[in-house]
Every structure is written in C-alpha cells, then in structure tokens.
PDB file of C-alpha atoms and ligand atoms in Angstrom:
ATOM      1  CA  MET A   1     -13.009   7.944  22.848  1.00  0.00           C
ATOM      2  CA  LYS A   2     -10.460   5.658  24.335  1.00  0.00           C
ATOM      3  CA  ILE A   3      -9.193   3.290  21.699  1.00  0.00           C
ATOM      4  CA  ILE A   4      -6.545   0.620  21.798  1.00  0.00           C
ATOM      5  CA  PHE A   5      -4.997  -0.780  18.624  1.00  0.00           C
ATOM      6  CA  ILE A   6      -3.744  -4.350  18.734  1.00  0.00           C
ATOM      7  CA  GLY A   7      -1.999  -5.919  15.765  1.00  0.00           C
ATOM      8  CA  PRO A   8       1.203  -7.631  14.712  1.00  0.00           C
ATOM      9  CA  PRO A   9       4.163  -5.461  13.683  1.00  0.00           C
ATOM     10  CA  GLY A  10       3.532  -4.160  10.172  1.00  0.00           C
ATOM     11  CA  SER A  11      -0.244  -4.628  10.393  1.00  0.00           C
ATOM     12  CA  GLY A  12      -0.715  -0.908   9.695  1.00  0.00           C
ATOM     13  CA  LYS A  13      -1.743  -0.028  13.192  1.00  0.00           C
ATOM     14  CA  GLY A  14       0.570   2.992  13.311  1.00  0.00           C
ATOM     15  CA  THR A  15      -0.761   4.401  10.034  1.00  0.00           C
ATOM     16  CA  GLN A  16      -4.386   3.794  10.981  1.00  0.00           C
ATOM     17  CA  ALA A  17      -3.951   5.010  14.575  1.00  0.00           C
ATOM     18  CA  LYS A  18      -2.438   8.282  13.376  1.00  0.00           C
ATOM     19  CA  ARG A  19      -5.375   8.735  10.951  1.00  0.00           C
ATOM     20  CA  LEU A  20      -7.983   7.963  13.523  1.00  0.00           C
ATOM     21  CA  ALA A  21      -6.377  10.280  16.039  1.00  0.00           C
ATOM     22  CA  SER A  22      -6.595  13.249  13.624  1.00  0.00           C
ATOM     23  CA  HIS A  23     -10.133  12.186  12.647  1.00  0.00           C
ATOM     24  CA  PHE A  24     -11.307  12.380  16.273  1.00  0.00           C
ATOM     25  CA  ALA A  25      -8.852  15.116  17.313  1.00  0.00           C
ATOM     26  CA  ILE A  26      -7.426  13.108  20.166  1.00  0.00           C
ATOM     27  CA  PRO A  27      -3.794  12.277  20.819  1.00  0.00           C
ATOM     28  CA  HIS A  28      -2.059   9.295  19.171  1.00  0.00           C
ATOM     29  CA  ILE A  29       0.009   7.640  21.853  1.00  0.00           C
ATOM     30  CA  SER A  30       2.540   5.247  20.411  1.00  0.00           C
ATOM     31  CA  THR A  31       4.885   3.633  22.928  1.00  0.00           C
ATOM     32  CA  GLY A  32       7.195   2.568  20.084  1.00  0.00           C
ATOM     33  CA  ASP A  33       7.494   6.230  18.913  1.00  0.00           C
ATOM     34  CA  MET A  34       8.121   7.346  22.465  1.00  0.00           C
ATOM     35  CA  LEU A  35      10.860   4.806  22.929  1.00  0.00           C
ATOM     36  CA  ARG A  36      12.411   5.655  19.559  1.00  0.00           C
ATOM     37  CA  GLU A  37      12.425   9.344  20.585  1.00  0.00           C
ATOM     38  CA  ALA A  38      14.148   8.430  23.853  1.00  0.00           C
ATOM     39  CA  VAL A  39      16.730   6.473  21.867  1.00  0.00           C
ATOM     40  CA  SER A  40      17.449   9.319  19.466  1.00  0.00           C
ATOM     41  CA  GLU A  41      17.659  11.790  22.354  1.00  0.00           C
ATOM     42  CA  GLY A  42      20.107   9.473  24.185  1.00  0.00           C
ATOM     43  CA  THR A  43      18.194   9.498  27.462  1.00  0.00           C
ATOM     44  CA  GLU A  44      18.686   6.850  30.133  1.00  0.00           C
ATOM     45  CA  LEU A  45      15.403   5.221  29.035  1.00  0.00           C
ATOM     46  CA  GLY A  46      16.649   5.245  25.427  1.00  0.00           C
ATOM     47  CA  ARG A  47      19.947   3.625  26.422  1.00  0.00           C
ATOM     48  CA  GLN A  48      18.123   0.838  28.229  1.00  0.00           C
ATOM     49  CA  ALA A  49      15.571   0.227  25.527  1.00  0.00           C
ATOM     50  CA  ALA A  50      17.685   0.488  22.383  1.00  0.00           C
ATOM     51  CA  PRO A  51      19.295  -3.055  22.461  1.00  0.00           C
ATOM     52  CA  ILE A  52      16.015  -4.677  23.436  1.00  0.00           C
ATOM     53  CA  MET A  53      14.108  -2.967  20.664  1.00  0.00           C
ATOM     54  CA  ALA A  54      16.770  -3.721  18.024  1.00  0.00           C
ATOM     55  CA  SER A  55      16.574  -7.422  18.938  1.00  0.00           C
ATOM     56  CA  GLY A  56      12.760  -7.437  18.546  1.00  0.00           C
ATOM     57  CA  ALA A  57      12.073  -8.359  22.172  1.00  0.00           C
ATOM     58  CA  LEU A  58       9.767  -6.394  24.535  1.00  0.00           C
ATOM     59  CA  VAL A  59      10.903  -3.745  26.982  1.00  0.00           C
ATOM     60  CA  SER A  60      10.009  -4.574  30.626  1.00  0.00           C
ATOM     61  CA  ASP A  61       6.427  -4.128  31.836  1.00  0.00           C
ATOM     62  CA  ASP A  62       7.555  -1.904  34.719  1.00  0.00           C
ATOM     63  CA  LEU A  63       9.309   0.550  32.434  1.00  0.00           C
ATOM     64  CA  MET A  64       6.412   0.648  29.971  1.00  0.00           C
ATOM     65  CA  ILE A  65       3.728   1.084  32.669  1.00  0.00           C
ATOM     66  CA  GLY A  66       5.680   4.016  34.135  1.00  0.00           C
ATOM     67  CA  ILE A  67       5.882   5.638  30.681  1.00  0.00           C
ATOM     68  CA  ILE A  68       2.153   5.206  29.976  1.00  0.00           C
ATOM     69  CA  ASN A  69       1.150   6.343  33.421  1.00  0.00           C
ATOM     70  CA  ASP A  70       2.984   9.596  32.932  1.00  0.00           C
ATOM     71  CA  ARG A  71       1.675  10.109  29.420  1.00  0.00           C
ATOM     72  CA  LEU A  72      -2.014   9.535  30.265  1.00  0.00           C
ATOM     73  CA  ALA A  73      -1.749  12.024  33.164  1.00  0.00           C
ATOM     74  CA  LYS A  74      -1.135  14.793  30.669  1.00  0.00           C
ATOM     75  CA  GLY A  75      -4.051  17.133  30.051  1.00  0.00           C
ATOM     76  CA  ASP A  76      -4.519  16.299  26.368  1.00  0.00           C
ATOM     77  CA  ALA A  77      -5.364  12.699  27.178  1.00  0.00           C
ATOM     78  CA  ALA A  78      -8.342  13.679  29.332  1.00  0.00           C
ATOM     79  CA  LYS A  79     -10.920  13.687  26.518  1.00  0.00           C
ATOM     80  CA  GLY A  80      -9.640  10.470  24.925  1.00  0.00           C
ATOM     81  CA  PHE A  81      -6.665   8.913  23.182  1.00  0.00           C
ATOM     82  CA  ILE A  82      -5.528   6.227  20.791  1.00  0.00           C
ATOM     83  CA  LEU A  83      -3.030   3.789  22.207  1.00  0.00           C
ATOM     84  CA  ASP A  84      -0.786   2.181  19.619  1.00  0.00           C
ATOM     85  CA  GLY A  85       1.567  -0.509  20.934  1.00  0.00           C
ATOM     86  CA  PHE A  86       0.283  -0.625  24.510  1.00  0.00           C
ATOM     87  CA  PRO A  87      -0.804  -2.851  26.183  1.00  0.00           C
ATOM     88  CA  ARG A  88       1.390  -5.619  24.760  1.00  0.00           C
ATOM     89  CA  THR A  89       1.265  -8.085  27.649  1.00  0.00           C
ATOM     90  CA  LEU A  90      -1.478  -9.225  30.080  1.00  0.00           C
ATOM     91  CA  VAL A  91       0.320  -7.437  32.956  1.00  0.00           C
ATOM     92  CA  GLN A  92       0.201  -4.160  30.963  1.00  0.00           C
ATOM     93  CA  ALA A  93      -3.519  -4.750  30.164  1.00  0.00           C
ATOM     94  CA  GLU A  94      -4.418  -5.297  33.808  1.00  0.00           C
ATOM     95  CA  LYS A  95      -2.488  -2.186  34.859  1.00  0.00           C
ATOM     96  CA  LEU A  96      -4.243  -0.114  32.179  1.00  0.00           C
ATOM     97  CA  ASP A  97      -7.659  -1.260  33.589  1.00  0.00           C
ATOM     98  CA  GLY A  98      -6.614   0.378  36.843  1.00  0.00           C
ATOM     99  CA  LEU A  99      -5.967   3.630  34.970  1.00  0.00           C
ATOM    100  CA  VAL A 100      -8.911   3.806  32.542  1.00  0.00           C
ATOM    101  CA  GLY A 101     -11.297   0.978  33.376  1.00  0.00           C
ATOM    102  CA  ASN A 102     -12.316  -1.682  30.882  1.00  0.00           C
ATOM    103  CA  GLY A 103     -16.117  -1.362  30.512  1.00  0.00           C
ATOM    104  CA  LYS A 104     -17.707  -1.023  27.057  1.00  0.00           C
ATOM    105  CA  GLU A 105     -18.185   2.762  27.593  1.00  0.00           C
ATOM    106  CA  ALA A 106     -14.560   3.159  28.752  1.00  0.00           C
ATOM    107  CA  LEU A 107     -12.698   1.390  26.042  1.00  0.00           C
ATOM    108  CA  ARG A 108     -12.784   0.145  22.453  1.00  0.00           C
ATOM    109  CA  VAL A 109     -10.175  -2.328  21.388  1.00  0.00           C
ATOM    110  CA  LEU A 110      -9.460  -2.828  17.691  1.00  0.00           C
ATOM    111  CA  GLN A 111      -7.497  -5.859  16.530  1.00  0.00           C
ATOM    112  CA  LEU A 112      -6.071  -5.557  13.040  1.00  0.00           C
ATOM    113  CA  LEU A 113      -5.876  -8.988  11.448  1.00  0.00           C
ATOM    114  CA  VAL A 114      -2.977  -9.578   9.034  1.00  0.00           C
ATOM    115  CA  PRO A 115      -1.527 -13.094   8.479  1.00  0.00           C
ATOM    116  CA  ASP A 116       2.144 -13.637   9.310  1.00  0.00           C
ATOM    117  CA  ASP A 117       3.156 -14.328   5.679  1.00  0.00           C
ATOM    118  CA  ALA A 118       2.087 -10.848   4.587  1.00  0.00           C
ATOM    119  CA  ILE A 119       3.956  -9.197   7.522  1.00  0.00           C
ATOM    120  CA  VAL A 120       7.602  -9.901   6.696  1.00  0.00           C
ATOM    121  CA  ARG A 121       7.196  -8.567   3.167  1.00  0.00           C
ATOM    122  CA  ARG A 122       5.393  -5.471   4.353  1.00  0.00           C
ATOM    123  CA  ILE A 123       7.928  -4.673   7.024  1.00  0.00           C
ATOM    124  CA  THR A 124      11.053  -5.062   4.917  1.00  0.00           C
ATOM    125  CA  MET A 125       9.386  -2.608   2.429  1.00  0.00           C
ATOM    126  CA  ARG A 126       8.522  -0.144   5.221  1.00  0.00           C
ATOM    127  CA  ARG A 127      10.313   3.196   5.538  1.00  0.00           C
ATOM    128  CA  THR A 128       9.773   5.720   8.305  1.00  0.00           C
ATOM    129  CA  CYS A 129      10.531   9.426   8.552  1.00  0.00           C
ATOM    130  CA  ALA A 130      13.276   9.905  11.126  1.00  0.00           C
ATOM    131  CA  GLN A 131      11.803  13.290  12.073  1.00  0.00           C
ATOM    132  CA  CYS A 132       7.978  13.136  12.104  1.00  0.00           C
ATOM    133  CA  GLY A 133       7.365   9.427  12.034  1.00  0.00           C
ATOM    134  CA  ALA A 134       5.377   9.410   8.756  1.00  0.00           C
ATOM    135  CA  ILE A 135       5.210   5.840   7.377  1.00  0.00           C
ATOM    136  CA  TYR A 136       5.842   4.836   3.778  1.00  0.00           C
ATOM    137  CA  HIS A 137       5.905   1.567   1.794  1.00  0.00           C
ATOM    138  CA  LEU A 138       8.469   1.366  -1.031  1.00  0.00           C
ATOM    139  CA  GLU A 139       5.879  -0.209  -3.444  1.00  0.00           C
ATOM    140  CA  ASN A 140       2.437   0.919  -2.314  1.00  0.00           C
ATOM    141  CA  ASN A 141       3.097   4.339  -0.826  1.00  0.00           C
ATOM    142  CA  PRO A 142       6.608   5.571  -1.565  1.00  0.00           C
ATOM    143  CA  PRO A 143       7.715   9.168  -0.754  1.00  0.00           C
ATOM    144  CA  ALA A 144       7.333  11.375  -3.893  1.00  0.00           C
ATOM    145  CA  ASN A 145      10.995  12.321  -3.700  1.00  0.00           C
ATOM    146  CA  ASP A 146      13.133   9.240  -3.127  1.00  0.00           C
ATOM    147  CA  SER A 147      14.133   9.182   0.576  1.00  0.00           C
ATOM    148  CA  VAL A 148      12.746  12.595   1.559  1.00  0.00           C
ATOM    149  CA  CYS A 149       9.620  12.815   3.734  1.00  0.00           C
ATOM    150  CA  ASP A 150       6.660  14.340   1.834  1.00  0.00           C
ATOM    151  CA  ARG A 151       5.360  15.893   5.041  1.00  0.00           C
ATOM    152  CA  CYS A 152       8.419  17.473   6.696  1.00  0.00           C
ATOM    153  CA  GLY A 153      11.300  17.058   4.312  1.00  0.00           C
ATOM    154  CA  ALA A 154      13.483  15.007   6.697  1.00  0.00           C
ATOM    155  CA  GLU A 155      15.206  11.725   5.733  1.00  0.00           C
ATOM    156  CA  VAL A 156      13.096   8.570   5.282  1.00  0.00           C
ATOM    157  CA  ILE A 157      14.834   5.490   6.636  1.00  0.00           C
ATOM    158  CA  ALA A 158      14.311   1.819   7.568  1.00  0.00           C
ATOM    159  CA  ARG A 159      13.734   1.357  11.296  1.00  0.00           C
ATOM    160  CA  ALA A 160      16.601  -0.411  13.130  1.00  0.00           C
ATOM    161  CA  ASP A 161      14.150  -3.235  14.074  1.00  0.00           C
ATOM    162  CA  ASP A 162      12.639  -3.612  10.567  1.00  0.00           C
ATOM    163  CA  THR A 163      15.193  -6.280   9.622  1.00  0.00           C
ATOM    164  CA  GLU A 164      13.945  -9.784   8.737  1.00  0.00           C
ATOM    165  CA  GLU A 165      15.524 -11.366  11.832  1.00  0.00           C
ATOM    166  CA  ALA A 166      14.052  -8.759  14.220  1.00  0.00           C
ATOM    167  CA  VAL A 167      10.665  -9.003  12.521  1.00  0.00           C
ATOM    168  CA  ARG A 168      10.516 -12.711  13.192  1.00  0.00           C
ATOM    169  CA  ARG A 169      11.356 -12.106  16.852  1.00  0.00           C
ATOM    170  CA  ARG A 170       8.718  -9.375  17.040  1.00  0.00           C
ATOM    171  CA  LEU A 171       6.100 -11.690  15.465  1.00  0.00           C
ATOM    172  CA  GLU A 172       6.978 -14.355  17.991  1.00  0.00           C
ATOM    173  CA  ALA A 173       6.632 -11.857  20.861  1.00  0.00           C
ATOM    174  CA  PHE A 174       3.238 -10.780  19.384  1.00  0.00           C
ATOM    175  CA  HIS A 175       1.924 -14.366  19.265  1.00  0.00           C
ATOM    176  CA  ARG A 176       3.203 -15.337  22.721  1.00  0.00           C
ATOM    177  CA  GLN A 177       2.703 -12.158  24.690  1.00  0.00           C
ATOM    178  CA  THR A 178       0.176  -9.868  22.879  1.00  0.00           C
ATOM    179  CA  LEU A 179      -2.410 -12.256  21.444  1.00  0.00           C
ATOM    180  CA  PRO A 180      -3.483 -13.175  25.046  1.00  0.00           C
ATOM    181  CA  VAL A 181      -4.234  -9.434  25.450  1.00  0.00           C
ATOM    182  CA  ALA A 182      -6.749  -9.709  22.537  1.00  0.00           C
ATOM    183  CA  THR A 183      -8.296 -12.767  24.255  1.00  0.00           C
ATOM    184  CA  TYR A 184      -8.530 -10.785  27.516  1.00  0.00           C
ATOM    185  CA  TYR A 185     -10.478  -7.934  25.837  1.00  0.00           C
ATOM    186  CA  ARG A 186     -12.621 -10.413  23.867  1.00  0.00           C
ATOM    187  CA  SER A 187     -13.740 -11.924  27.144  1.00  0.00           C
ATOM    188  CA  LYS A 188     -14.817  -8.447  28.275  1.00  0.00           C
ATOM    189  CA  SER A 189     -16.737  -7.888  25.011  1.00  0.00           C
ATOM    190  CA  VAL A 190     -14.775  -4.772  24.064  1.00  0.00           C
ATOM    191  CA  LEU A 191     -12.781  -6.283  21.208  1.00  0.00           C
ATOM    192  CA  ARG A 192     -13.589  -5.607  17.537  1.00  0.00           C
ATOM    193  CA  GLU A 193     -11.697  -7.464  14.880  1.00  0.00           C
ATOM    194  CA  VAL A 194     -10.911  -5.709  11.578  1.00  0.00           C
ATOM    195  CA  ASP A 195      -9.466  -7.210   8.401  1.00  0.00           C
ATOM    196  CA  GLY A 196      -6.130  -5.319   7.879  1.00  0.00           C
ATOM    197  CA  ILE A 197      -5.554  -6.557   4.330  1.00  0.00           C
ATOM    198  CA  GLY A 198      -6.019  -4.027   1.470  1.00  0.00           C
ATOM    199  CA  PRO A 199      -5.490  -0.365   0.706  1.00  0.00           C
ATOM    200  CA  VAL A 200      -5.087   2.054   3.649  1.00  0.00           C
ATOM    201  CA  ASP A 201      -8.358   3.834   2.824  1.00  0.00           C
ATOM    202  CA  GLU A 202     -10.367   0.663   2.741  1.00  0.00           C
ATOM    203  CA  VAL A 203      -8.973  -0.557   6.044  1.00  0.00           C
ATOM    204  CA  PHE A 204      -9.728   2.887   7.548  1.00  0.00           C
ATOM    205  CA  GLU A 205     -13.362   2.593   6.383  1.00  0.00           C
ATOM    206  CA  ARG A 206     -13.638  -0.851   7.986  1.00  0.00           C
ATOM    207  CA  ILE A 207     -12.258   0.611  11.238  1.00  0.00           C
ATOM    208  CA  GLU A 208     -14.783   3.482  11.188  1.00  0.00           C
ATOM    209  CA  GLN A 209     -17.622   1.028  10.570  1.00  0.00           C
ATOM    210  CA  SER A 210     -16.482  -1.200  13.384  1.00  0.00           C
ATOM    211  CA  LEU A 211     -16.379   1.749  15.753  1.00  0.00           C
ATOM    212  CA  THR A 212     -19.912   2.915  14.874  1.00  0.00           C
ATOM    213  CA  SER A 213     -21.625  -0.510  14.692  1.00  0.00           C
TER     214      SER A 213
HETATM  215  P1  AMP B   1       6.387  -0.605  17.764  1.00  0.00           P
HETATM  216  O1  AMP B   1       6.722   0.654  17.132  1.00  0.00           O
HETATM  217  O2  AMP B   1       5.051  -0.507  18.448  1.00  0.00           O
HETATM  218  O3  AMP B   1       6.498  -1.801  16.833  1.00  0.00           O
HETATM  219  O4  AMP B   1       7.410  -0.893  18.962  1.00  0.00           O
HETATM  220  C1  AMP B   1       8.809  -1.035  18.678  1.00  0.00           C
HETATM  221  C2  AMP B   1       9.487  -1.770  19.814  1.00  0.00           C
HETATM  222  O5  AMP B   1       9.353  -0.997  21.068  1.00  0.00           O
HETATM  223  C3  AMP B   1       8.901  -3.123  20.186  1.00  0.00           C
HETATM  224  O6  AMP B   1       9.399  -4.167  19.408  1.00  0.00           O
HETATM  225  C4  AMP B   1       9.362  -3.266  21.649  1.00  0.00           C
HETATM  226  O7  AMP B   1      10.727  -3.556  21.737  1.00  0.00           O
HETATM  227  C5  AMP B   1       9.233  -1.836  22.136  1.00  0.00           C
HETATM  228  N1  AMP B   1       7.866  -1.594  22.730  1.00  0.00           N
HETATM  229  C6  AMP B   1       6.931  -0.691  22.272  1.00  0.00           C
HETATM  230  N2  AMP B   1       5.810  -0.749  23.021  1.00  0.00           N
HETATM  231  C7  AMP B   1       6.017  -1.676  23.983  1.00  0.00           C
HETATM  232  C8  AMP B   1       5.252  -2.170  25.040  1.00  0.00           C
HETATM  233  N3  AMP B   1       3.997  -1.759  25.296  1.00  0.00           N
HETATM  234  N4  AMP B   1       5.820  -3.170  25.854  1.00  0.00           N
HETATM  235  C9  AMP B   1       7.046  -3.594  25.598  1.00  0.00           C
HETATM  236  N5  AMP B   1       7.854  -3.169  24.598  1.00  0.00           N
HETATM  237  C10 AMP B   1       7.348  -2.235  23.804  1.00  0.00           C
END
C-alpha cells in the first residue's frame, strides 16, 4: 500500500492519514511533522525551514526531495507508507515517480475535497499536541482536559502557521502549486477524490470505500 494524501491545509488529511496508517500498519510520513520536529530540535534544516513555514510558503523542492528520499530508504517504508504533505509540487511528484513508480499497482492518490470557505474556520479552531502531534478541534473534537493532550498529556497548542494570514498564503500555495499535482495523477488514472466534509468517522469510511472500489 503506497498512498498519497492531497488536500488543502485543514482538509483533515493529517487526521485521516494517521488513522489509515494505523489501520494498515504502515508508516505515516508527514513532511510537515518532520519539518516541525527539525524546527523544535533546532537543527540546520529547522533553522532554514522555520521562517518559510511560518509565512505559509513552501520549502524548496531540493530540500524536500532530500528529506523524502532519506525517509523512504528506511526499512519500515518497504512494505508501504502513507505520504501526507508530499508531493506538493509537480517537480516533487516527478521525483517521487523515480522513487516509487506511478502505475496503478504502485500508488493510490487520495484527494480530500474541502472548499476554501470551510478551511479558514477549521484551521483557526485547530490545536495540535506539541509532543505527539495529535490533532484537535476546539468545537468538534476538543481535548477532554482543556489544553492537555488526551493521548500523551503534553501541551496542546496552535501551530505557528495556523494564523489567518498564513492560512491564506498556504491556500494560495495549494491552488497554485499543489492542485497541478492532483491533475498530474488524474491523468495517470491513480487519483481518487473523496468528499472531506463531515465527521471524521464518515470521511474515513469514504476513504476506505474509495480504496477498495
Ligand atoms: P503541513 O503540516 O503539511 O501543512 O506543512 C506545513 C508547512 O511545511 C507547509 O506550509 C510548508 O511550509 C512546509 N512543507 C511541508 N511539506 C512540504 C513539501 N512537500 N514541500 C514544500 N514545503 C512543505
């Protein structure tokens, strides 16, 4: 199972990708999580990426391709993986073909559809665990105990790029740079579109159906 999730920021792809990864017992590879980890660890990569991420723009293709190349070479990715947040540009998609192929057997690409007007509201209500990355929504799925993560007990915070201004920039980057990636996979008949509106469980059911149909 090699699955790619495509969707605008706040479409629920992180939540759904995590769930699907535990369902299939394959690694969830989120380039956003990897970058945030580098930022919190203060590595050279983190220092380069932090201001770009905070502004809502995309980190360079070269840097991202290097990161994903290293990650996919690890043993746990051999039996499959879920990519969340990569590829985000056509250049990245073409490079990924070289690594995993793009035939129907090689890859399934899920595009989560959520209209822009729903995104800004979702994202400004989103909170993320600083430690384990668990995702909450202040109205629909708040942590049981104020700002404490249900899963690991660490602090639940707003991501630095979950401000309204950065969200608009991220949406703009999605439309301009990532939607062509969906078109690319559609032309190769590996793209499946899934309605991302509704409760998490319902969206997950739609994803499962689209993978088995
Ligand atoms: P995400 O958690 O997927 O929303 O990613 C957060 C931020 O990390 C993005 O807004 C980008 O700045 C950066 N990022 C994550 N993945 C990529 C990628 N594949 N290409 C370029 N930038 C990325």
